[in-house]
Amino acid sequence: MFVLHEPPKLQILYESLEKSIPESLKVRELGETWERGVKCGMLVDTWPDYQMVITWHRKEEMKDDLDHYTNTYHIFTKAPDKLEEVLARPQVISCQVNVGAAIRKISAAKSVQEDHLRATVIMTEIPVEPKTSSDDQMGLVESFSMKGSFQNILDAFHVGPVNEQWNFGKNERNLKYIECCLQNFPGFGVLGPEGDPISWIVMEQSCEMRMGYTVPKYRDKGYMKKISFHFIKYFIQKKMPFYFHVSRDEENLQALGSIGLKAAPCGWHQWETHS
C-alpha cells in the first residue's frame, strides 16, 4: 500500500476517481479537502493502476478510539474481494454496498459486532447548469427577499446550535468535529431577527452536505431550499457534485425530485464495528 501526498499524483488520482462517480464520491471529494489545507491520508494499493483507495484523517488527530467521526475511513474499491487484508477499521463509509461483505467477514473472524447504516445518495450531475425560466429557482436564490439575514456561517460561534440539533451530535466529540467542518468548509445559513441561526447546512470533510436543520418555528418557508441552491451554485463554480444522503423514504425522494435533485444509483453506507 502507498500513501500519496505529491500534488501531481493526487491530481491524477482525483481525475481518475471522477470517472467512477457516484461510487467514488466519498473518496474523490477529498481532493477539495486537500485544497483547503486539511491534510488527510490517501492510501492506494498500487500506483498508478490502483484497485483500491482509502482516505482518513491525520494520524495525530486519531487519538480517541471512541471518536468515530475522526476515526472514519472512506473507501472506494474496484476489487472488494481483496479488502479483507486492509479493512480493520472502527468506522467505514462508502458508496459501494459490496464493501459490506468484506466487513462482515472480518467482523465475524474477530468476533466483533458490526452495525450497518444504509441511506440514499442525492446528487446533481457534474457539471450542472442552472435551469432558466421567469420563475427560475437560481434567480430566487439571488434575490432572497425573505426576512432573515443570509450569510456564510464559517464561524465557531455557531458550533453549539448545529451540534445540539444534529441527530448524530449532542456530545463533546462531535462538537469538535463540527467545529473543524465550520472552520474549513462552507456552511450556509439564515440568521433570525436576534442574530441566531434559524436554518443551515454544513459541508463536512468529504464535501458532503450534512447537519441540515431549520428551527421548527421557521419551517415551510423555503429557507432550506434557498440555502441548498446557494450551495449548488458553489458546486457549479467548483465543478463538483452537490450531494448528501437521506433516509430511504419515498416522501423524501419525491420532495427532492421536485427541485431537480435525484437519487444516485448507488447507496450511502456506513459500517461501524465494536466489541
PDB file of C-alpha atoms in Angstrom:
ATOM      1  CA  MET A   1       0.000   0.000   0.000  1.00  0.00           C
ATOM      2  CA  PHE A   2       1.234   3.511  -0.810  1.00  0.00           C
ATOM      3  CA  VAL A   3       0.379   6.897   0.729  1.00  0.00           C
ATOM      4  CA  LEU A   4       0.029   9.576  -1.926  1.00  0.00           C
ATOM      5  CA  HIS A   5       0.999  13.092  -0.942  1.00  0.00           C
ATOM      6  CA  GLU A   6       2.616  14.600  -4.038  1.00  0.00           C
ATOM      7  CA  PRO A   7       0.239  17.138  -5.680  1.00  0.00           C
ATOM      8  CA  PRO A   8       0.752  15.790  -9.260  1.00  0.00           C
ATOM      9  CA  LYS A   9      -0.158  12.234  -8.207  1.00  0.00           C
ATOM     10  CA  LEU A  10      -3.104  13.446  -6.152  1.00  0.00           C
ATOM     11  CA  GLN A  11      -4.417  15.332  -9.167  1.00  0.00           C
ATOM     12  CA  ILE A  12      -4.126  12.221 -11.334  1.00  0.00           C
ATOM     13  CA  LEU A  13      -5.986  10.209  -8.698  1.00  0.00           C
ATOM     14  CA  TYR A  14      -8.639  12.898  -8.338  1.00  0.00           C
ATOM     15  CA  GLU A  15      -9.332  12.946 -12.084  1.00  0.00           C
ATOM     16  CA  SER A  16      -9.377   9.152 -12.269  1.00  0.00           C
ATOM     17  CA  LEU A  17     -11.892   8.841  -9.413  1.00  0.00           C
ATOM     18  CA  GLU A  18     -14.188  11.310 -11.161  1.00  0.00           C
ATOM     19  CA  LYS A  19     -14.831   8.619 -13.802  1.00  0.00           C
ATOM     20  CA  SER A  20     -16.308   6.343 -11.121  1.00  0.00           C
ATOM     21  CA  ILE A  21     -18.795   8.791  -9.616  1.00  0.00           C
ATOM     22  CA  PRO A  22     -21.128   8.257  -7.776  1.00  0.00           C
ATOM     23  CA  GLU A  23     -19.500   5.169  -6.217  1.00  0.00           C
ATOM     24  CA  SER A  24     -16.252   7.103  -5.641  1.00  0.00           C
ATOM     25  CA  LEU A  25     -17.901  10.246  -4.223  1.00  0.00           C
ATOM     26  CA  LYS A  26     -16.744   9.948  -0.606  1.00  0.00           C
ATOM     27  CA  VAL A  27     -13.125   9.385  -1.658  1.00  0.00           C
ATOM     28  CA  ARG A  28     -12.970  11.606  -4.752  1.00  0.00           C
ATOM     29  CA  GLU A  29     -14.168  14.720  -2.948  1.00  0.00           C
ATOM     30  CA  LEU A  30     -11.240  14.581  -0.551  1.00  0.00           C
ATOM     31  CA  GLY A  31      -9.456  16.487  -3.332  1.00  0.00           C
ATOM     32  CA  GLU A  32     -11.356  19.569  -2.202  1.00  0.00           C
ATOM     33  CA  THR A  33     -10.237  18.862   1.351  1.00  0.00           C
ATOM     34  CA  TRP A  34      -6.592  18.913   0.270  1.00  0.00           C
ATOM     35  CA  GLU A  35      -7.101  22.235  -1.489  1.00  0.00           C
ATOM     36  CA  ARG A  36      -8.339  23.707   1.787  1.00  0.00           C
ATOM     37  CA  GLY A  37      -5.253  22.551   3.655  1.00  0.00           C
ATOM     38  CA  VAL A  38      -6.992  19.863   5.735  1.00  0.00           C
ATOM     39  CA  LYS A  39      -4.485  17.105   5.124  1.00  0.00           C
ATOM     40  CA  CYS A  40      -5.926  13.597   5.043  1.00  0.00           C
ATOM     41  CA  GLY A  41      -4.246  10.333   4.191  1.00  0.00           C
ATOM     42  CA  MET A  42      -4.769   8.988   0.640  1.00  0.00           C
ATOM     43  CA  LEU A  43      -3.775   5.336   0.505  1.00  0.00           C
ATOM     44  CA  VAL A  44      -3.709   3.235  -2.689  1.00  0.00           C
ATOM     45  CA  ASP A  45      -2.841  -0.443  -3.086  1.00  0.00           C
ATOM     46  CA  THR A  46      -0.771   0.077  -6.238  1.00  0.00           C
ATOM     47  CA  TRP A  47       0.198   3.030  -8.412  1.00  0.00           C
ATOM     48  CA  PRO A  48      -0.692   4.191 -10.965  1.00  0.00           C
ATOM     49  CA  ASP A  49      -3.012   1.233 -11.730  1.00  0.00           C
ATOM     50  CA  TYR A  50      -4.751   1.197  -8.372  1.00  0.00           C
ATOM     51  CA  GLN A  51      -7.602  -1.106  -7.364  1.00  0.00           C
ATOM     52  CA  MET A  52      -8.416   0.471  -4.020  1.00  0.00           C
ATOM     53  CA  VAL A  53      -8.288   3.900  -2.360  1.00  0.00           C
ATOM     54  CA  ILE A  54      -8.707   4.550   1.377  1.00  0.00           C
ATOM     55  CA  THR A  55      -8.788   8.003   2.971  1.00  0.00           C
ATOM     56  CA  TRP A  56      -8.639   9.021   6.621  1.00  0.00           C
ATOM     57  CA  HIS A  57      -7.887  11.928   8.941  1.00  0.00           C
ATOM     58  CA  ARG A  58      -4.408  12.909  10.010  1.00  0.00           C
ATOM     59  CA  LYS A  59      -2.963  10.266  12.317  1.00  0.00           C
ATOM     60  CA  GLU A  60      -2.116  12.832  15.003  1.00  0.00           C
ATOM     61  CA  GLU A  61      -5.829  13.603  15.349  1.00  0.00           C
ATOM     62  CA  MET A  62      -6.945   9.964  15.647  1.00  0.00           C
ATOM     63  CA  LYS A  63      -6.202   9.543  19.352  1.00  0.00           C
ATOM     64  CA  ASP A  64      -9.631   8.702  20.738  1.00  0.00           C
ATOM     65  CA  ASP A  65     -10.954   5.257  19.761  1.00  0.00           C
ATOM     66  CA  LEU A  66     -14.499   6.348  20.638  1.00  0.00           C
ATOM     67  CA  ASP A  67     -14.342   9.388  18.352  1.00  0.00           C
ATOM     68  CA  HIS A  68     -15.851   7.685  15.307  1.00  0.00           C
ATOM     69  CA  TYR A  69     -16.156  10.839  13.241  1.00  0.00           C
ATOM     70  CA  THR A  70     -12.436  11.495  13.406  1.00  0.00           C
ATOM     71  CA  ASN A  71     -11.647   7.777  13.134  1.00  0.00           C
ATOM     72  CA  THR A  72     -13.602   7.335   9.909  1.00  0.00           C
ATOM     73  CA  TYR A  73     -12.223   5.712   6.768  1.00  0.00           C
ATOM     74  CA  HIS A  74     -13.734   6.328   3.318  1.00  0.00           C
ATOM     75  CA  ILE A  75     -13.234   3.536   0.806  1.00  0.00           C
ATOM     76  CA  PHE A  76     -13.526   3.074  -2.944  1.00  0.00           C
ATOM     77  CA  THR A  77     -12.504  -0.256  -4.463  1.00  0.00           C
ATOM     78  CA  LYS A  78     -12.553  -1.989  -7.819  1.00  0.00           C
ATOM     79  CA  ALA A  79     -11.846  -5.326  -6.124  1.00  0.00           C
ATOM     80  CA  PRO A  80     -13.993  -5.734  -2.967  1.00  0.00           C
ATOM     81  CA  ASP A  81     -12.814  -9.344  -2.539  1.00  0.00           C
ATOM     82  CA  LYS A  82      -9.347  -8.007  -1.661  1.00  0.00           C
ATOM     83  CA  LEU A  83     -10.465  -5.713   1.140  1.00  0.00           C
ATOM     84  CA  GLU A  84     -10.050  -8.182   3.983  1.00  0.00           C
ATOM     85  CA  GLU A  85      -6.310  -7.755   4.362  1.00  0.00           C
ATOM     86  CA  VAL A  86      -6.568  -3.993   4.950  1.00  0.00           C
ATOM     87  CA  LEU A  87     -10.047  -3.499   6.354  1.00  0.00           C
ATOM     88  CA  ALA A  88      -9.645  -3.426  10.122  1.00  0.00           C
ATOM     89  CA  ARG A  89     -11.207  -0.031  10.778  1.00  0.00           C
ATOM     90  CA  PRO A  90     -13.594   1.127  13.553  1.00  0.00           C
ATOM     91  CA  GLN A  91     -15.854   3.007  11.143  1.00  0.00           C
ATOM     92  CA  VAL A  92     -16.035   2.868   7.356  1.00  0.00           C
ATOM     93  CA  ILE A  93     -18.154   4.920   4.946  1.00  0.00           C
ATOM     94  CA  SER A  94     -18.536   4.087   1.278  1.00  0.00           C
ATOM     95  CA  CYS A  95     -20.956   4.489  -1.623  1.00  0.00           C
ATOM     96  CA  GLN A  96     -20.419   0.838  -2.528  1.00  0.00           C
ATOM     97  CA  VAL A  97     -22.658  -1.755  -0.934  1.00  0.00           C
ATOM     98  CA  ASN A  98     -20.290  -4.575  -1.963  1.00  0.00           C
ATOM     99  CA  VAL A  99     -17.774  -3.395   0.664  1.00  0.00           C
ATOM    100  CA  GLY A 100     -20.136  -4.778   3.284  1.00  0.00           C
ATOM    101  CA  ALA A 101     -19.363  -8.451   2.619  1.00  0.00           C
ATOM    102  CA  ALA A 102     -15.684  -7.963   3.461  1.00  0.00           C
ATOM    103  CA  ILE A 103     -16.534  -6.002   6.614  1.00  0.00           C
ATOM    104  CA  ARG A 104     -18.966  -8.687   7.798  1.00  0.00           C
ATOM    105  CA  LYS A 105     -16.376 -11.390   7.196  1.00  0.00           C
ATOM    106  CA  ILE A 106     -13.718  -9.514   9.160  1.00  0.00           C
ATOM    107  CA  SER A 107     -16.158  -8.751  11.978  1.00  0.00           C
ATOM    108  CA  ALA A 108     -17.121 -12.407  12.278  1.00  0.00           C
ATOM    109  CA  ALA A 109     -13.472 -13.500  12.313  1.00  0.00           C
ATOM    110  CA  LYS A 110     -12.669 -11.012  15.087  1.00  0.00           C
ATOM    111  CA  SER A 111     -15.902 -11.752  16.998  1.00  0.00           C
ATOM    112  CA  VAL A 112     -16.932  -8.088  16.981  1.00  0.00           C
ATOM    113  CA  GLN A 113     -20.334  -6.561  16.347  1.00  0.00           C
ATOM    114  CA  GLU A 114     -20.967  -4.835  13.021  1.00  0.00           C
ATOM    115  CA  ASP A 115     -23.651  -2.184  12.524  1.00  0.00           C
ATOM    116  CA  HIS A 116     -24.688  -1.177   9.018  1.00  0.00           C
ATOM    117  CA  LEU A 117     -26.489   2.114   8.309  1.00  0.00           C
ATOM    118  CA  ARG A 118     -27.945   2.486   4.800  1.00  0.00           C
ATOM    119  CA  ALA A 119     -29.225   5.659   3.148  1.00  0.00           C
ATOM    120  CA  THR A 120     -29.951   7.123  -0.293  1.00  0.00           C
ATOM    121  CA  VAL A 121     -27.415   9.384  -2.018  1.00  0.00           C
ATOM    122  CA  ILE A 122     -28.943  12.531  -3.524  1.00  0.00           C
ATOM    123  CA  MET A 123     -26.790  14.415  -6.011  1.00  0.00           C
ATOM    124  CA  THR A 124     -26.512  16.682  -9.038  1.00  0.00           C
ATOM    125  CA  GLU A 125     -24.560  15.958 -12.192  1.00  0.00           C
ATOM    126  CA  ILE A 126     -21.043  17.257 -12.886  1.00  0.00           C
ATOM    127  CA  PRO A 127     -21.039  19.860 -14.257  1.00  0.00           C
ATOM    128  CA  VAL A 128     -24.567  21.073 -13.669  1.00  0.00           C
ATOM    129  CA  GLU A 129     -26.204  24.016 -15.403  1.00  0.00           C
ATOM    130  CA  PRO A 130     -28.915  26.026 -13.625  1.00  0.00           C
ATOM    131  CA  LYS A 131     -32.397  25.946 -15.104  1.00  0.00           C
ATOM    132  CA  THR A 132     -33.657  29.109 -16.767  1.00  0.00           C
ATOM    133  CA  SER A 133     -37.187  30.468 -16.634  1.00  0.00           C
ATOM    134  CA  SER A 134     -39.071  33.502 -15.371  1.00  0.00           C
ATOM    135  CA  ASP A 135     -39.545  31.603 -12.118  1.00  0.00           C
ATOM    136  CA  ASP A 136     -36.010  30.316 -12.090  1.00  0.00           C
ATOM    137  CA  GLN A 137     -35.046  28.792  -8.747  1.00  0.00           C
ATOM    138  CA  MET A 138     -31.493  30.086  -9.014  1.00  0.00           C
ATOM    139  CA  GLY A 139     -32.861  33.579  -9.533  1.00  0.00           C
ATOM    140  CA  LEU A 140     -34.907  33.206  -6.383  1.00  0.00           C
ATOM    141  CA  VAL A 141     -31.744  32.426  -4.506  1.00  0.00           C
ATOM    142  CA  GLU A 142     -30.114  35.597  -5.767  1.00  0.00           C
ATOM    143  CA  SER A 143     -32.999  37.834  -4.747  1.00  0.00           C
ATOM    144  CA  PHE A 144     -33.552  36.232  -1.325  1.00  0.00           C
ATOM    145  CA  SER A 145     -36.232  38.668  -0.237  1.00  0.00           C
ATOM    146  CA  MET A 146     -37.304  36.696   2.852  1.00  0.00           C
ATOM    147  CA  LYS A 147     -36.988  38.075   6.334  1.00  0.00           C
ATOM    148  CA  GLY A 148     -33.709  36.983   7.806  1.00  0.00           C
ATOM    149  CA  SER A 149     -30.056  37.610   7.048  1.00  0.00           C
ATOM    150  CA  PHE A 150     -28.292  35.158   4.716  1.00  0.00           C
ATOM    151  CA  GLN A 151     -24.616  34.535   5.293  1.00  0.00           C
ATOM    152  CA  ASN A 152     -21.796  32.026   5.139  1.00  0.00           C
ATOM    153  CA  ILE A 153     -21.522  30.819   8.746  1.00  0.00           C
ATOM    154  CA  LEU A 154     -17.879  29.782   8.838  1.00  0.00           C
ATOM    155  CA  ASP A 155     -17.705  30.750  12.482  1.00  0.00           C
ATOM    156  CA  ALA A 156     -17.034  28.655  15.575  1.00  0.00           C
ATOM    157  CA  PHE A 157     -19.706  30.727  17.309  1.00  0.00           C
ATOM    158  CA  HIS A 158     -22.371  28.598  15.589  1.00  0.00           C
ATOM    159  CA  VAL A 159     -20.966  25.221  16.654  1.00  0.00           C
ATOM    160  CA  GLY A 160     -23.318  24.943  19.641  1.00  0.00           C
ATOM    161  CA  PRO A 161     -26.673  25.221  17.791  1.00  0.00           C
ATOM    162  CA  VAL A 162     -25.509  22.897  14.994  1.00  0.00           C
ATOM    163  CA  ASN A 163     -24.294  20.267  17.454  1.00  0.00           C
ATOM    164  CA  GLU A 164     -27.459  20.457  19.540  1.00  0.00           C
ATOM    165  CA  GLN A 165     -29.816  19.915  16.592  1.00  0.00           C
ATOM    166  CA  TRP A 166     -27.853  17.247  14.724  1.00  0.00           C
ATOM    167  CA  ASN A 167     -29.113  13.705  15.308  1.00  0.00           C
ATOM    168  CA  PHE A 168     -25.541  12.416  15.465  1.00  0.00           C
ATOM    169  CA  GLY A 169     -24.364  15.316  17.632  1.00  0.00           C
ATOM    170  CA  LYS A 170     -25.142  16.407  21.183  1.00  0.00           C
ATOM    171  CA  ASN A 171     -21.773  15.324  22.582  1.00  0.00           C
ATOM    172  CA  GLU A 172     -18.277  16.747  23.034  1.00  0.00           C
ATOM    173  CA  ARG A 173     -16.602  14.535  20.415  1.00  0.00           C
ATOM    174  CA  ASN A 174     -18.930  15.642  17.651  1.00  0.00           C
ATOM    175  CA  LEU A 175     -18.697  19.244  18.841  1.00  0.00           C
ATOM    176  CA  LYS A 176     -15.003  19.128  17.908  1.00  0.00           C
ATOM    177  CA  TYR A 177     -15.834  17.513  14.550  1.00  0.00           C
ATOM    178  CA  ILE A 178     -18.462  20.156  13.698  1.00  0.00           C
ATOM    179  CA  GLU A 179     -16.084  22.939  14.708  1.00  0.00           C
ATOM    180  CA  CYS A 180     -13.491  21.560  12.282  1.00  0.00           C
ATOM    181  CA  CYS A 181     -16.102  21.489   9.496  1.00  0.00           C
ATOM    182  CA  LEU A 182     -17.174  25.095  10.130  1.00  0.00           C
ATOM    183  CA  GLN A 183     -13.579  26.317  10.254  1.00  0.00           C
ATOM    184  CA  ASN A 184     -12.519  24.645   6.994  1.00  0.00           C
ATOM    185  CA  PHE A 185     -15.613  24.299   4.784  1.00  0.00           C
ATOM    186  CA  PRO A 186     -18.625  26.377   3.733  1.00  0.00           C
ATOM    187  CA  GLY A 187     -21.656  26.450   5.996  1.00  0.00           C
ATOM    188  CA  PHE A 188     -24.555  28.475   4.585  1.00  0.00           C
ATOM    189  CA  GLY A 189     -27.366  29.613   6.839  1.00  0.00           C
ATOM    190  CA  VAL A 190     -30.069  32.145   7.625  1.00  0.00           C
ATOM    191  CA  LEU A 191     -29.977  34.280  10.764  1.00  0.00           C
ATOM    192  CA  GLY A 192     -33.144  35.236  12.584  1.00  0.00           C
ATOM    193  CA  PRO A 193     -34.126  38.661  13.987  1.00  0.00           C
ATOM    194  CA  GLU A 194     -31.902  38.209  17.044  1.00  0.00           C
ATOM    195  CA  GLY A 195     -28.884  37.120  15.021  1.00  0.00           C
ATOM    196  CA  ASP A 196     -29.162  33.430  15.832  1.00  0.00           C
ATOM    197  CA  PRO A 197     -29.081  30.814  13.024  1.00  0.00           C
ATOM    198  CA  ILE A 198     -32.574  29.559  12.168  1.00  0.00           C
ATOM    199  CA  SER A 199     -31.743  27.361   9.153  1.00  0.00           C
ATOM    200  CA  TRP A 200     -28.433  25.943   7.942  1.00  0.00           C
ATOM    201  CA  ILE A 201     -26.453  23.303   6.041  1.00  0.00           C
ATOM    202  CA  VAL A 202     -22.775  22.498   6.673  1.00  0.00           C
ATOM    203  CA  MET A 203     -20.241  20.792   4.398  1.00  0.00           C
ATOM    204  CA  GLU A 204     -18.162  18.042   6.003  1.00  0.00           C
ATOM    205  CA  GLN A 205     -14.668  16.766   5.159  1.00  0.00           C
ATOM    206  CA  SER A 206     -15.641  14.666   2.141  1.00  0.00           C
ATOM    207  CA  CYS A 207     -17.599  17.646   0.757  1.00  0.00           C
ATOM    208  CA  GLU A 208     -20.963  16.064   1.539  1.00  0.00           C
ATOM    209  CA  MET A 209     -23.802  18.275   2.772  1.00  0.00           C
ATOM    210  CA  ARG A 210     -24.585  17.384   6.397  1.00  0.00           C
ATOM    211  CA  MET A 211     -26.298  18.676   9.518  1.00  0.00           C
ATOM    212  CA  GLY A 212     -29.146  20.405   7.679  1.00  0.00           C
ATOM    213  CA  TYR A 213     -31.728  21.836  10.072  1.00  0.00           C
ATOM    214  CA  THR A 214     -34.422  24.509  10.334  1.00  0.00           C
ATOM    215  CA  VAL A 215     -35.832  25.694  13.659  1.00  0.00           C
ATOM    216  CA  PRO A 216     -39.482  24.466  13.823  1.00  0.00           C
ATOM    217  CA  LYS A 217     -40.904  27.992  14.039  1.00  0.00           C
ATOM    218  CA  TYR A 218     -39.374  28.844  10.637  1.00  0.00           C
ATOM    219  CA  ARG A 219     -40.154  25.674   8.688  1.00  0.00           C
ATOM    220  CA  ASP A 220     -42.187  25.548   5.451  1.00  0.00           C
ATOM    221  CA  LYS A 221     -40.921  28.994   4.441  1.00  0.00           C
ATOM    222  CA  GLY A 222     -38.412  27.865   1.808  1.00  0.00           C
ATOM    223  CA  TYR A 223     -35.218  28.602   3.757  1.00  0.00           C
ATOM    224  CA  MET A 224     -33.672  25.160   3.297  1.00  0.00           C
ATOM    225  CA  LYS A 225     -34.476  25.172  -0.410  1.00  0.00           C
ATOM    226  CA  LYS A 226     -32.745  28.504  -0.914  1.00  0.00           C
ATOM    227  CA  ILE A 227     -29.715  27.501   1.147  1.00  0.00           C
ATOM    228  CA  SER A 228     -29.431  24.366  -0.994  1.00  0.00           C
ATOM    229  CA  PHE A 229     -29.367  26.402  -4.185  1.00  0.00           C
ATOM    230  CA  HIS A 230     -26.645  28.660  -2.800  1.00  0.00           C
ATOM    231  CA  PHE A 231     -24.617  25.518  -2.211  1.00  0.00           C
ATOM    232  CA  ILE A 232     -25.447  24.253  -5.702  1.00  0.00           C
ATOM    233  CA  LYS A 233     -24.059  27.497  -7.153  1.00  0.00           C
ATOM    234  CA  TYR A 234     -20.886  26.969  -5.122  1.00  0.00           C
ATOM    235  CA  PHE A 235     -20.519  23.449  -6.507  1.00  0.00           C
ATOM    236  CA  ILE A 236     -21.192  24.599 -10.069  1.00  0.00           C
ATOM    237  CA  GLN A 237     -18.278  27.014  -9.769  1.00  0.00           C
ATOM    238  CA  LYS A 238     -16.057  24.246  -8.373  1.00  0.00           C
ATOM    239  CA  LYS A 239     -17.281  21.716 -10.982  1.00  0.00           C
ATOM    240  CA  MET A 240     -18.121  19.298  -8.201  1.00  0.00           C
ATOM    241  CA  PRO A 241     -21.275  17.303  -7.443  1.00  0.00           C
ATOM    242  CA  PHE A 242     -23.678  18.633  -4.836  1.00  0.00           C
ATOM    243  CA  TYR A 243     -24.548  15.576  -2.781  1.00  0.00           C
ATOM    244  CA  PHE A 244     -25.884  14.391   0.545  1.00  0.00           C
ATOM    245  CA  HIS A 245     -27.723  11.382   1.937  1.00  0.00           C
ATOM    246  CA  VAL A 246     -31.255  10.949   3.237  1.00  0.00           C
ATOM    247  CA  SER A 247     -33.271   8.110   4.720  1.00  0.00           C
ATOM    248  CA  ARG A 248     -34.713   5.725   2.169  1.00  0.00           C
ATOM    249  CA  ASP A 249     -38.140   7.303   2.415  1.00  0.00           C
ATOM    250  CA  GLU A 250     -40.327   7.732  -0.675  1.00  0.00           C
ATOM    251  CA  GLU A 251     -41.726  11.047   0.559  1.00  0.00           C
ATOM    252  CA  ASN A 252     -38.192  12.444   0.929  1.00  0.00           C
ATOM    253  CA  LEU A 253     -37.285  11.395  -2.604  1.00  0.00           C
ATOM    254  CA  GLN A 254     -40.411  12.936  -4.123  1.00  0.00           C
ATOM    255  CA  ALA A 255     -39.800  16.265  -2.377  1.00  0.00           C
ATOM    256  CA  LEU A 256     -36.171  16.375  -3.530  1.00  0.00           C
ATOM    257  CA  GLY A 257     -37.139  15.415  -7.069  1.00  0.00           C
ATOM    258  CA  SER A 258     -39.460  18.427  -7.207  1.00  0.00           C
ATOM    259  CA  ILE A 259     -36.444  20.761  -7.027  1.00  0.00           C
ATOM    260  CA  GLY A 260     -34.377  18.921  -9.621  1.00  0.00           C
ATOM    261  CA  LEU A 261     -32.323  16.601  -7.387  1.00  0.00           C
ATOM    262  CA  LYS A 262     -32.222  12.860  -7.948  1.00  0.00           C
ATOM    263  CA  ALA A 263     -31.235   9.664  -6.186  1.00  0.00           C
ATOM    264  CA  ALA A 264     -27.933   8.174  -7.301  1.00  0.00           C
ATOM    265  CA  PRO A 265     -27.942   4.524  -8.444  1.00  0.00           C
ATOM    266  CA  CYS A 266     -25.581   3.653  -5.600  1.00  0.00           C
ATOM    267  CA  GLY A 267     -26.345   3.994  -1.907  1.00  0.00           C
ATOM    268  CA  TRP A 268     -24.665   5.564   1.129  1.00  0.00           C
ATOM    269  CA  HIS A 269     -23.303   3.001   3.577  1.00  0.00           C
ATOM    270  CA  GLN A 270     -21.708   3.293   6.995  1.00  0.00           C
ATOM    271  CA  TRP A 271     -20.298   0.323   8.858  1.00  0.00           C
ATOM    272  CA  GLU A 272     -19.277   0.545  12.484  1.00  0.00           C
ATOM    273  CA  THR A 273     -17.544  -2.246  14.375  1.00  0.00           C
ATOM    274  CA  HIS A 274     -17.312  -2.536  18.142  1.00  0.00           C
ATOM    275  CA  SER A 275     -16.883  -5.165  20.835  1.00  0.00           C
TER     276      SER A 275
END
